[in-house]
Amino acid sequence: MWQVTRRAKSTPPPQRVAPPKLLVGIWLIIIALVGLASPALAQDDAGQSVITTLRYEGEDGEDVFVSGAVITVEGVGEGVSDESGMIAVPVPEAGEYAVTIDVATLPDGISLRSADRTMVTALVEDGQDRRILFALQSEAGAAASAAEGSGIGRRLAQLTAEGLKQGLYLAMASIGLSLIYGTTGLVNFAHAEMVTWGGLATYFFNFYGLAGVAGFLAPLPGPFGDGVNLVFAVVLGMIAGGALGFLLDRVLFRTLRRQGVSLIAQMVITIGLSIVMRYLFLYFFGGGPRSFRDFSAQQALQLGPVQLVPKDIIAMSISIGVLLMIGVLLTRTQMGKAMRAVSDNRDLAESSGIDVQRVISTVWIFGAAAAALGGAFFALDQAKWDFGFRILLLIFSAVTLGGLGTAYGALLGALVIGLVINLSTLVIDAELKNMVALLVMVLVLMFRPQGLLGRAERIG
Amino acid sequence: MKTGDPSEKDVAIEDPNAPEVVLGATAGGGGAGAAAQEDIPNPIAGTFDGVDPTPGSPKPDEILVAKNVVRRFGGLTAVDVDEVRIQRGAITALIGPNGAGKTTFFNLLTGFDDPDEGDVSLNGNSINGVASHKLAARGMVRTFQLTKSLAKMSVMDNMLLGAGDQRGEKLSFSLLRGSWRKQESEVRARAEELLERFSMTHMADEYAATLSGGQRKLLEMARALMAKPSLILLDEPMAGVNPALVQSLLGHVEALRDEGVSVLFVEHDMDVIMGISDWIVVLAEGSVIAEGTPDQVSSNPRVIDAYLGTEDGGASSDGRQGRDSE
Amino acid sequence: MGIDWGIIIQQFFSQGVGINAMVFAMAAIGLNIHFGYTGLLNFGHVGFMAAGAYGVGMTVFWLDQSLWLGVLVGLLLPTIMALILGIPTLRLRADYLGITTIAASEALRIFVRWRGNQERTGSSGGINDFADEFFEFNIFTRPGTETYDFAPGGLTIFQFRANDLWVLLIGWTLVAFFLLLTWQLMRSPWGRALKSIREDEDAARALGKNAYAYKLQALVLGGVIGGVAGMLQVISRQAVQPDTFNPVITFLIWTILIIGGVGKVASPVAGSMIYWALISGLITFMRELIGTDLSDELETFLNLSVLNVDQLRFVIFGGALMLLMWFRPQGVFGNREEMALEDR
């Protein structure tokens, strides 16, 4: 069964499908939406400091600022918080600094929300202040949150929200994998690196802007650019993702298809690609985790029983919007219909005049752009050279659960996986939650191998 | 055309229900075959004289019976066969226009696909839900429309694989050469015999991938015979075969019948079917619309409507041209 | 500062037959049975290595039993793992096994490094110094002898520590045994049936072969050989570390198998020796290069420094995997025509 070969066929030149105007239009709207989601932040160019504000929630929910507490920036010096709880420790140059809070200097009854997080790593860029967060709580607050923590309903609500968040980001990361499989039969193991690429590209634009690209391409110790606001960086990251998808298909996979390289061989090639990309990220980006310049230390908002940081609320809203639009694209546009036709039966689609190569190219572009956007949202938490690969297990579980090759299946599967693994932490250690995804996958393969939305005949 | 006596005995052993008359004819037919193939009298001549030429009609001695077999794909019903009964020892052809569900029906009969409803029995025993690999041991072997020669294995290895119940194929015995050496040489001798009969001895050590399309069809048929089947199902054995080889293939199919093997095959080419079949089952849109001897079928108005009279009648000869040119 | 060619040559030869070359040759023998002969897409081979390694490590560390009992457990765990993975997926299309095995190997790593497993697996710190029993039998231990050198004409070609030499002796002997086993199996009717499944599963089934059972047998057999490789690896280091069993290791084994040529008996050994000799020589050369006056230019233009030079090894073998699979799937020595047969 492993020599399933799809040869390039010499069929008569297919008639072109109408240019996907609606597609481009909708994509522009998405980009504009993302752009409008938040105003740009002002930049401060003189020197650089590590900044934090020490505060906790008072009994009436108001902010209470802590003065007189001491933080130490390793190798630089100490700072003491003023009346507004603020500490700014100037650092001489860009770099990674370990910042420690002296818990003994906190007022009586005030403690860290997670007692073991006395040290935070601050990555300071040249000329840019770095804001970090030490989450504090009062005794009353600690008691309240302990009570909340034991309240199963509240915890359930919080985990559901987290699950939805992860599920939505995962859906965007997964949908391209499923669409590419549907149209070409290829399981792309490098898809996780497309997710990482989105996060890292966003990070790059966030810190260095478009001018940074030129600075990076010219291998000289030149000035990088200044960076753009995260909102625009996300858009640029998404475009970078789409561009990578386009290039990979054009340069590599189209050639492989044309040469009639077997799907199994293509799959192994994607594995090689995944390794090359991942370790090039490590080579150029380093192994440490990075946070975006903006919105990195946000206070969570209380929405009923649920706490979420504003950036995640916005990102979740955008995800829902994007996923809905992908749904509209697939059902309403000619290109979307062509995609589904090719997924359904490639030969039939080809013989009925659909330009299959063009459809595949479009799928790669949009699938990769969606993965990049998902990657940027995952990276709101932290970007790392292999964070995409770390969720590959979840992506595979999601698409297998939903039905490999079906777009809506990937969406559904991702939401279910997000919810299941987060809710599983009610009963198992959070460190093990990703293993639950594997369990789901094995169960699906045993009892409904075609997935929730797949058709039985596809499995062969 | 010589066939070793052992194989014939084995057919009889595999198939205890086989009637005396067929076996007798087999022995005679085999002997005559050695002299001149064309002169063999049809060993089952007259068998179908009293059979009613209607769909699902009972046969004097049935080897394979399918009842109420239904297979749906999504909303589409691909196969919905009320009743088909296949006569032992005869060549039965399954014909029908493109998309009639012939190959799907074939897959259902051979366990490569499971029917949504229905019942298939071989030699009177139900084979519903029996795994496809177990059917070979029960005497039923199939070939495929797109030949499945094992490309990167030698022709001889292909043949050796056909033999059933080999001790050396068990992991526990595989390292104990002594335990299977004797059986292996018997199997090899049988493979050499069959290769000679199919005029492929000179290719025994070639990779199967180097064979032409027609040679692969021959190899697949020879390989299936290694399992000593009592029923062989051939899925379009003549497709993609050049005209010179078609005659040879037909000769082999007839020789099989003359040895007592029942043959069920799917074919497009009407000339082929009319010349060789003892009985024809016509499938259209997933159902059996007619049955009968070649003469009866070719004069059946329903068949002419569904198949022969329409554009498909012309298409079949065109189709043959297309295939021959490959 | 110039380049020390001596160390490059020594690394080239010593690593070419060293412990890594031995361990990966053995692991690749297992993968060859999976992919090369049966066509199974095992993308989680490192999981079988981990199962063997933790089998032996945990028996000593957690259960406080002898190393030799641990070796038996190290054979048992990969078997169980193969059954758990194979039973649900081997009836399905080939790529499902691939997805499941890569996920399972990663899940296994997450599980063993879980802090809740501290007393069983040592969590992220792993299990250390558990294999003294193995080295008690070291025939190379001599007072005052640290390393064994083979240096004809003053040029050191091979240099091994006494303990490593002992592991190598046992390891290469086992490799030879597994090669012999593979060779015998694959020329038996069992091996023939296995290959027929690789070529076309439907045809094999039509000929009465129980493809599912054969695939399961092959998965177990190759998995156990992978497990033995894992055991030797951790015994040689006296350390079982969860992050040694990174999924990327699976694909290093794939690269090695493809270098040697898929589906040939001796290819795992050839591939492993070639890979480890070349990559060790190359990385050592680059380290030497960074030590020269060129270091500033290397850092500026290539971002290359002692910090990330080791990461290049992954970039290189990932690239090799891509290019070999694309242009020379028959391996470095294979002949092209044989491979072309497949496409007909």
XYZ file of C-alpha atoms in Angstrom, chain A residues 33-451:
419
model
C -10.102 43.934 11.333
C -6.909 42.765 12.938
C -5.384 46.144 12.296
C -8.267 48.005 13.907
C -8.365 45.796 16.937
C -6.078 48.018 18.931
C -4.276 51.352 18.606
C -0.535 51.534 18.247
C 1.555 52.064 21.304
C 4.019 54.871 21.664
C 7.690 54.019 21.581
C 10.380 55.238 23.917
C 13.782 55.322 22.320
C 16.075 56.566 25.068
C 17.953 53.819 26.899
C 16.240 50.738 28.258
C 14.911 49.613 31.601
C 13.232 46.680 33.210
C 9.929 47.977 34.531
C 7.348 46.450 36.797
C 4.404 47.672 38.789
C 3.668 45.867 42.031
C 0.002 45.784 42.919
C -2.663 43.493 44.196
C -6.414 43.434 44.232
C -7.925 45.010 47.340
C -11.049 43.819 49.086
C -13.304 45.880 46.871
C -11.537 44.808 43.737
C -9.521 48.025 43.483
C -5.789 48.070 42.723
C -3.580 48.539 45.773
C 0.015 49.495 44.991
C 2.927 48.135 46.984
C 5.712 50.525 47.925
C 9.079 49.711 49.400
C 9.402 46.254 47.851
C 12.748 45.328 46.328
C 13.530 43.629 43.045
C 16.989 42.623 41.883
C 18.090 42.570 38.268
C 20.894 40.097 38.090
C 24.241 41.684 37.340
C 22.760 45.211 37.289
C 21.357 46.169 40.628
C 18.266 46.635 42.742
C 15.198 48.827 42.573
C 12.653 49.804 45.183
C 9.009 50.399 44.379
C 7.550 53.876 44.848
C 4.065 54.876 45.998
C 2.527 53.898 42.690
C 4.148 50.471 43.021
C 6.453 51.202 40.125
C 10.049 50.088 39.806
C 12.287 50.902 36.855
C 15.766 49.467 36.808
C 17.841 50.847 33.926
C 19.997 48.213 32.283
C 23.136 49.058 30.319
C 22.515 46.973 27.231
C 20.109 44.617 25.531
C 20.084 41.068 26.789
C 18.380 38.540 28.983
C 18.149 39.470 32.628
C 16.979 37.408 35.546
C 14.776 39.558 37.759
C 14.085 38.398 41.321
C 11.619 39.796 43.804
C 12.584 39.794 47.457
C 9.484 38.316 49.027
C 10.626 39.412 52.494
C 10.251 43.060 51.511
C 6.589 42.656 50.634
C 4.108 43.958 53.226
C 2.708 41.440 55.689
C -0.079 39.328 54.260
C 0.943 40.026 50.658
C 2.351 37.100 48.716
C 3.019 35.958 45.185
C 0.102 34.247 43.513
C 2.372 31.396 42.576
C 4.871 31.178 45.369
C 7.628 29.663 43.231
C 7.641 32.429 40.641
C 10.042 34.725 42.436
C 12.223 34.923 39.327
C 11.194 36.248 35.930
C 13.378 36.404 32.849
C 13.250 39.731 31.065
C 14.433 39.916 27.505
C 15.453 43.504 26.916
C 15.917 44.846 23.431
C 18.079 47.784 22.583
C 16.394 51.101 23.435
C 13.185 49.498 24.598
C 11.798 49.230 28.076
C 10.781 45.803 29.174
C 7.692 45.405 31.300
C 7.433 42.375 33.542
C 4.804 41.181 35.959
C 4.907 39.779 39.461
C 1.376 38.705 40.314
C 0.609 39.510 43.954
C -2.314 38.753 46.190
C -3.513 39.748 49.634
C -4.377 37.247 52.311
C -8.039 37.855 51.706
C -7.469 37.472 47.990
C -5.524 34.271 48.538
C -8.311 32.883 50.660
C -10.875 33.947 48.071
C -8.991 32.409 45.202
C -8.435 29.256 47.231
C -12.169 29.152 47.812
C -12.759 29.786 44.135
C -10.224 27.134 43.259
C -12.119 24.608 45.270
C -15.382 25.737 43.694
C -15.675 23.149 40.950
C -18.135 25.211 38.945
C -15.781 28.128 38.785
C -12.877 25.950 37.825
C -14.956 24.231 35.206
C -15.838 27.591 33.708
C -12.239 28.745 33.699
C -10.994 25.527 32.107
C -13.735 25.661 29.511
C -12.618 29.150 28.584
C -8.995 28.029 28.387
C -10.060 25.045 26.353
C -11.992 27.196 23.934
C -9.007 29.481 23.596
C -6.631 26.644 22.861
C -9.200 24.984 20.615
C -9.674 28.109 18.521
C -5.948 28.670 18.068
C -5.536 24.980 17.355
C -8.281 25.095 14.757
C -6.409 27.755 12.855
C -3.212 25.778 13.151
C -4.895 22.566 11.966
C -7.187 23.589 9.166
C -4.388 23.972 6.637
C -3.023 20.507 7.375
C -6.407 18.999 6.729
C -7.035 20.994 3.548
C -3.615 20.159 2.141
C -4.228 16.512 2.901
C -7.652 16.708 1.314
C -6.429 18.196 -1.958
C -3.071 16.462 -2.357
C -3.212 13.385 -0.118
C -0.079 14.578 1.639
C 0.305 14.534 5.409
C 2.565 17.529 5.897
C 4.718 16.980 8.951
C 6.285 20.396 8.473
C 2.945 22.018 9.188
C 3.946 22.523 12.818
C 6.897 24.574 11.601
C 4.496 26.788 9.660
C 2.849 27.499 13.003
C 6.211 28.296 14.592
C 7.106 30.403 11.595
C 3.994 32.521 12.141
C 4.868 33.110 15.783
C 8.521 33.876 15.135
C 7.853 36.092 12.126
C 5.376 38.067 14.213
C 7.976 38.368 16.931
C 10.543 39.539 14.410
C 8.263 42.219 12.954
C 7.199 43.246 16.426
C 10.784 43.985 17.345
C 12.419 44.953 14.075
C 9.674 45.898 11.669
C 9.918 45.660 7.939
C 13.264 47.414 7.941
C 14.476 44.505 10.024
C 13.992 42.215 7.051
C 16.507 44.215 5.078
C 18.818 44.313 8.068
C 18.540 40.581 8.424
C 19.020 39.803 4.761
C 22.150 41.949 4.463
C 24.627 39.898 6.473
C 26.278 42.917 8.002
C 26.167 44.210 11.527
C 23.746 46.927 10.524
C 20.878 48.569 12.311
C 17.681 46.673 12.495
C 14.440 48.553 12.218
C 12.378 49.751 15.091
C 9.602 47.264 15.066
C 5.896 47.737 14.611
C 2.998 47.385 16.961
C 2.048 43.802 17.621
C -1.236 44.175 15.802
C 0.500 44.995 12.546
C 3.217 42.504 13.302
C 0.544 39.784 13.430
C -0.719 40.831 10.021
C 2.803 40.833 8.634
C 3.438 37.450 10.245
C 0.346 36.068 8.587
C 1.473 37.387 5.227
C 4.889 35.843 5.825
C 3.098 32.573 6.552
C 1.111 32.696 3.324
C 4.265 33.555 1.407
C 6.077 30.567 2.865
C 3.171 28.290 1.955
C 3.171 29.609 -1.586
C 6.921 29.154 -1.941
C 6.974 25.656 -0.495
C 4.284 24.518 -2.865
C 5.779 26.218 -5.910
C 9.391 25.299 -5.340
C 9.172 21.946 -3.647
C 5.864 20.139 -3.627
C 4.680 21.028 -7.104
C 7.942 19.675 -8.449
C 7.557 16.511 -6.406
C 4.016 16.006 -7.682
C 5.104 16.619 -11.237
C 7.897 14.083 -10.929
C 5.433 11.542 -9.608
C 7.260 11.110 -6.311
C 5.154 8.773 -4.170
C 3.117 10.225 -1.340
C 5.042 8.237 1.228
C 8.309 9.647 -0.084
C 6.772 13.126 -0.056
C 5.736 12.608 3.538
C 9.283 11.672 4.523
C 10.490 14.762 2.659
C 8.163 16.932 4.751
C 9.725 15.377 7.823
C 13.184 16.359 6.620
C 11.849 19.839 5.877
C 10.379 20.056 9.342
C 13.719 19.200 10.940
C 15.640 21.655 8.771
C 13.227 24.462 9.527
C 13.017 23.743 13.230
C 16.747 23.681 13.750
C 17.264 26.724 11.578
C 14.855 28.513 13.924
C 16.961 27.343 16.836
C 20.153 28.299 15.041
C 19.059 31.857 14.335
C 16.576 32.455 17.140
C 18.246 30.747 20.067
C 16.694 28.329 22.504
C 15.117 30.678 25.027
C 11.444 31.595 25.215
C 10.529 35.097 24.044
C 7.532 37.310 24.608
C 6.181 39.973 22.309
C 7.143 43.538 23.060
C 3.589 44.714 23.529
C 0.895 43.414 25.855
C 3.292 40.978 27.480
C 2.239 41.714 31.040
C -1.502 42.195 31.055
C -3.774 41.948 34.044
C -6.515 39.402 33.585
C -10.089 40.594 33.225
C -12.779 39.020 35.303
C -15.688 37.960 33.105
C -18.202 36.337 35.390
C -16.490 33.248 36.723
C -13.760 33.390 34.089
C -10.452 35.227 34.025
C -8.844 35.985 30.688
C -6.232 38.487 29.614
C -7.528 41.063 27.115
C -5.105 40.007 24.374
C -6.512 36.495 24.426
C -10.079 37.786 24.306
C -9.229 39.795 21.216
C -7.306 36.941 19.640
C -10.171 34.545 20.324
C -12.637 36.934 18.712
C -10.421 37.261 15.669
C -10.065 33.475 15.494
C -13.813 33.031 15.493
C -14.113 35.650 12.770
C -11.402 34.054 10.645
C -12.803 30.546 11.042
C -16.291 31.711 10.118
C -14.886 33.394 7.069
C -13.012 30.279 6.065
C -16.353 28.519 6.286
C -17.931 31.139 4.049
C -15.014 30.924 1.641
C -15.346 27.182 1.324
C -19.083 27.198 0.729
C -19.681 30.419 -1.171
C -16.741 31.180 -3.417
C -15.950 29.390 -6.610
C -12.459 28.663 -5.359
C -13.843 27.235 -2.139
C -16.157 24.964 -4.064
C -13.282 23.930 -6.283
C -11.259 23.061 -3.192
C -13.974 20.827 -1.900
C -14.426 19.240 -5.296
C -10.715 18.449 -5.482
C -10.807 17.026 -1.948
C -13.773 14.925 -2.885
C -12.449 13.396 -6.042
C -9.363 14.807 -7.617
C -9.637 13.045 -10.953
C -13.256 13.983 -11.379
C -12.509 17.594 -10.489
C -9.635 17.673 -12.955
C -11.704 16.217 -15.759
C -14.515 18.668 -15.081
C -12.202 21.546 -15.838
C -10.947 22.673 -12.455
C -7.363 23.916 -12.438
C -6.156 21.557 -9.742
C -2.660 23.048 -9.427
C -4.161 26.441 -8.796
C -6.513 25.076 -6.186
C -3.638 23.334 -4.441
C -1.553 26.494 -4.547
C -4.393 28.468 -2.984
C -4.866 25.850 -0.303
C -1.187 26.058 0.580
C -1.253 29.843 0.798
C -4.368 30.060 2.929
C -3.589 27.010 5.011
C -0.136 28.356 5.801
C -1.476 31.851 6.541
C -4.058 30.428 8.928
C -1.366 28.322 10.594
C 0.831 31.416 10.928
C -2.006 33.375 12.520
C -2.651 30.508 14.910
C 1.062 30.471 15.655
C 1.079 34.197 16.398
C -1.803 33.730 18.818
C -0.155 30.786 20.533
C 2.953 32.954 20.812
C 1.012 35.617 22.740
C 1.926 33.443 25.652
C 5.493 32.675 24.588
C 7.371 32.118 21.368
C 10.016 29.453 21.202
C 11.901 27.787 18.380
C 9.912 24.539 18.686
C 6.559 25.619 20.092
C 4.761 24.520 16.932
C 6.328 21.096 17.076
C 5.260 20.804 20.702
C 1.621 21.065 19.624
C 2.007 18.781 16.600
C 0.513 15.987 18.663
C -2.550 18.163 19.298
C -2.829 19.129 15.637
C -2.729 15.501 14.533
C -5.252 14.531 17.179
C -7.542 17.325 16.064
C -7.490 16.452 12.373
C -7.765 12.722 13.031
C -10.692 13.272 15.357
C -12.452 15.548 12.910
C -11.617 13.465 9.864
C -8.384 13.846 7.929
C -9.029 15.897 4.835
C -12.189 17.663 5.964
C -11.957 21.388 6.795
C -14.887 21.483 9.175
C -13.631 18.292 10.778
C -10.342 19.978 11.674
C -12.281 22.852 13.204
C -14.546 20.608 15.223
C -11.713 18.295 16.210
C -9.564 21.198 17.393
C -12.315 22.614 19.595
C -13.022 19.219 21.091
C -9.332 18.536 21.709
C -8.832 21.984 23.265
C -11.749 21.454 25.629
C -10.967 17.843 26.444
C -7.332 18.371 27.324
C -8.027 21.424 29.464
C -10.950 19.873 31.261
C -8.886 16.739 31.800
C -6.769 18.738 34.252
C -9.678 18.470 36.653
C -8.649 14.877 37.187
C -5.051 14.594 36.025
C -1.861 16.592 36.377
C -1.713 19.511 33.952
C 1.710 18.349 32.777
C 0.066 15.267 31.296
C -2.817 16.941 29.531
C -1.323 16.609 26.053
C -1.230 12.861 26.530
C -5.014 12.893 26.711
C -4.995 14.067 23.111
C -3.153 10.904 22.121
C -5.653 8.811 23.991
C -8.495 10.511 22.116
C -6.703 9.823 18.859
C -6.183 6.132 19.554
C -9.824 5.748 20.581
C -10.971 7.473 17.410
C -8.794 5.218 15.294
C -10.173 2.162 17.019
C -13.844 3.006 16.796
C -14.325 5.573 14.059
C -11.137 5.771 12.024
C -12.636 8.102 9.444
C -13.137 10.724 12.172
